[in-house]
Amino acid sequence: MDGSLAAVVGAAIGAIGGLTGGWLAMVGQSRQRREQQRADNQRWRNEIRREAYASYLAATRELNAACWKVADQLSAQGSTSADWQAALAETHDAWARFSTGSSAVSVAGPRSAADDAAELHRAMRRCEMIVVDWARAGIRDGAAHVDDHRARFASAADAKQAPLAAFQRSAREALGTEH
């Protein structure tokens, strides 16, 4: 092999090596970019979920407190129809915030958290409807009807504990904080 052929072969090998090195660098950068995008997307999704879950739990606690306030007002000696109406209005406002939070969780997912949030939503709805019916009957009749409703409300309040715990567990699992 003469010197010029060796130079051509050497140049070809160098060019192939350079192209291969450039291609490998490009593939590596592309993979790194995809991994970074995936990590950024996961961080964004977890942030959205954490916000939705925290808002939903806060709204759940607020609705629970509003329902108990109605029950306590209806059970209190000397409370009036005006007291019951004011407490009932707070419950309606708390329900609106709770429903908004429930919707946010259903969108944020994952399905397990959304399903558990829906079950909690149904349990909280039962509590809320009992105190709404109780307050409306009291306002309509001018009497609190404590014996008719207090036990039903207490039972519904106890029944919401399992769905609440299930949602909290699903939220922790979705965020990877269960361990």
Tab-separated table of C-alpha atoms in Angstrom, residues 11-112:
chain	number	residue	atom	x	y	z
A	11	ALA	CA	-8.814	10.006	6.375
A	12	ALA	CA	-11.830	7.764	5.763
A	13	ILE	CA	-11.391	6.042	9.120
A	14	GLY	CA	-11.017	9.438	10.774
A	15	ALA	CA	-14.146	10.745	9.070
A	16	ILE	CA	-16.133	7.654	10.038
A	17	GLY	CA	-14.871	7.961	13.602
A	18	GLY	CA	-15.790	11.632	13.692
A	19	LEU	CA	-19.258	10.987	12.293
A	20	THR	CA	-19.805	8.109	14.702
A	21	GLY	CA	-18.652	10.209	17.625
A	22	GLY	CA	-20.930	13.064	16.564
A	23	TRP	CA	-23.844	10.708	16.110
A	24	LEU	CA	-23.259	9.128	19.542
A	25	ALA	CA	-23.076	12.582	21.128
A	26	MET	CA	-26.300	13.602	19.391
A	27	VAL	CA	-28.062	10.396	20.515
A	28	GLY	CA	-26.819	10.925	24.065
A	29	GLN	CA	-27.999	14.527	24.111
A	30	SER	CA	-31.347	13.536	22.677
A	31	ARG	CA	-31.790	10.835	25.303
A	32	GLN	CA	-30.724	13.245	28.042
A	33	ARG	CA	-33.213	15.832	26.754
A	34	ARG	CA	-36.047	13.248	26.742
A	35	GLU	CA	-35.149	12.142	30.266
A	36	GLN	CA	-35.090	15.765	31.422
A	37	GLN	CA	-38.471	16.396	29.791
A	38	ARG	CA	-39.868	13.271	31.444
A	39	ALA	CA	-38.520	14.362	34.840
A	40	ASP	CA	-39.890	17.888	34.375
A	41	ASN	CA	-43.293	16.482	33.365
A	42	GLN	CA	-43.365	14.171	36.389
A	43	ARG	CA	-42.382	17.029	38.721
A	44	TRP	CA	-45.126	19.238	37.183
A	45	ARG	CA	-47.722	16.430	37.477
A	46	ASN	CA	-46.785	15.770	41.112
A	47	GLU	CA	-47.019	19.485	41.888
A	48	ILE	CA	-50.500	19.652	40.315
A	49	ARG	CA	-51.565	16.539	42.225
A	50	ARG	CA	-50.135	17.740	45.537
A	51	GLU	CA	-52.021	21.031	45.150
A	52	ALA	CA	-55.271	19.292	44.153
A	53	TYR	CA	-55.033	16.759	46.983
A	54	ALA	CA	-54.190	19.384	49.616
A	55	SER	CA	-57.043	21.641	48.468
A	56	TYR	CA	-59.460	18.734	48.443
A	57	LEU	CA	-58.496	17.633	51.944
A	58	ALA	CA	-58.769	21.211	53.229
A	59	ALA	CA	-62.200	21.574	51.601
A	60	THR	CA	-63.236	18.226	53.101
A	61	ARG	CA	-62.280	19.433	56.586
A	62	GLU	CA	-64.081	22.730	55.984
A	63	LEU	CA	-67.268	21.001	54.822
A	64	ASN	CA	-67.089	18.603	57.743
A	65	ALA	CA	-66.798	21.535	60.170
A	66	ALA	CA	-69.692	23.351	58.486
A	67	CYS	CA	-71.903	20.262	58.728
A	68	TRP	CA	-71.086	19.835	62.409
A	69	LYS	CA	-71.812	23.519	62.970
A	70	VAL	CA	-75.301	23.059	61.549
A	71	ALA	CA	-75.836	19.962	63.702
A	72	ASP	CA	-74.546	21.778	66.778
A	73	GLN	CA	-76.734	24.830	66.062
A	74	LEU	CA	-79.789	22.626	65.638
A	75	SER	CA	-78.989	20.798	68.881
A	76	ALA	CA	-78.211	23.918	70.928
A	77	GLN	CA	-80.743	25.147	73.441
A	78	GLY	CA	-81.989	28.589	72.532
A	79	SER	CA	-80.768	28.560	68.939
A	80	THR	CA	-83.119	30.119	66.458
A	81	SER	CA	-84.189	29.674	62.893
A	82	ALA	CA	-81.877	32.576	61.975
A	83	ASP	CA	-78.928	30.698	63.516
A	84	TRP	CA	-79.839	27.608	61.516
A	85	GLN	CA	-80.138	29.592	58.289
A	86	ALA	CA	-76.713	31.204	58.809
A	87	ALA	CA	-75.077	27.838	59.498
A	88	LEU	CA	-76.849	26.323	56.505
A	89	ALA	CA	-75.533	29.115	54.238
A	90	GLU	CA	-71.985	28.349	55.413
A	91	THR	CA	-72.564	24.698	54.557
A	92	HIS	CA	-73.658	25.592	51.031
A	93	ASP	CA	-70.511	27.670	50.524
A	94	ALA	CA	-68.329	24.882	51.927
A	95	TRP	CA	-70.054	22.392	49.624
A	96	ALA	CA	-69.205	24.524	46.588
A	97	ARG	CA	-65.511	24.622	47.549
A	98	PHE	CA	-65.538	20.891	48.282
A	99	SER	CA	-67.096	20.082	44.897
A	100	THR	CA	-64.491	22.214	43.143
A	101	GLY	CA	-61.738	20.339	44.976
A	102	SER	CA	-63.290	17.016	44.059
A	103	SER	CA	-63.298	17.993	40.396
A	104	ALA	CA	-59.634	19.005	40.565
A	105	VAL	CA	-58.678	15.581	41.973
A	106	SER	CA	-60.658	13.782	39.295
A	107	VAL	CA	-58.631	15.622	36.656
A	108	ALA	CA	-55.255	15.364	38.426
A	109	GLY	CA	-55.575	11.594	38.870
A	110	PRO	CA	-54.413	8.946	38.897
A	111	ARG	CA	-57.561	6.843	38.594
A	112	SER	CA	-57.104	5.234	42.025
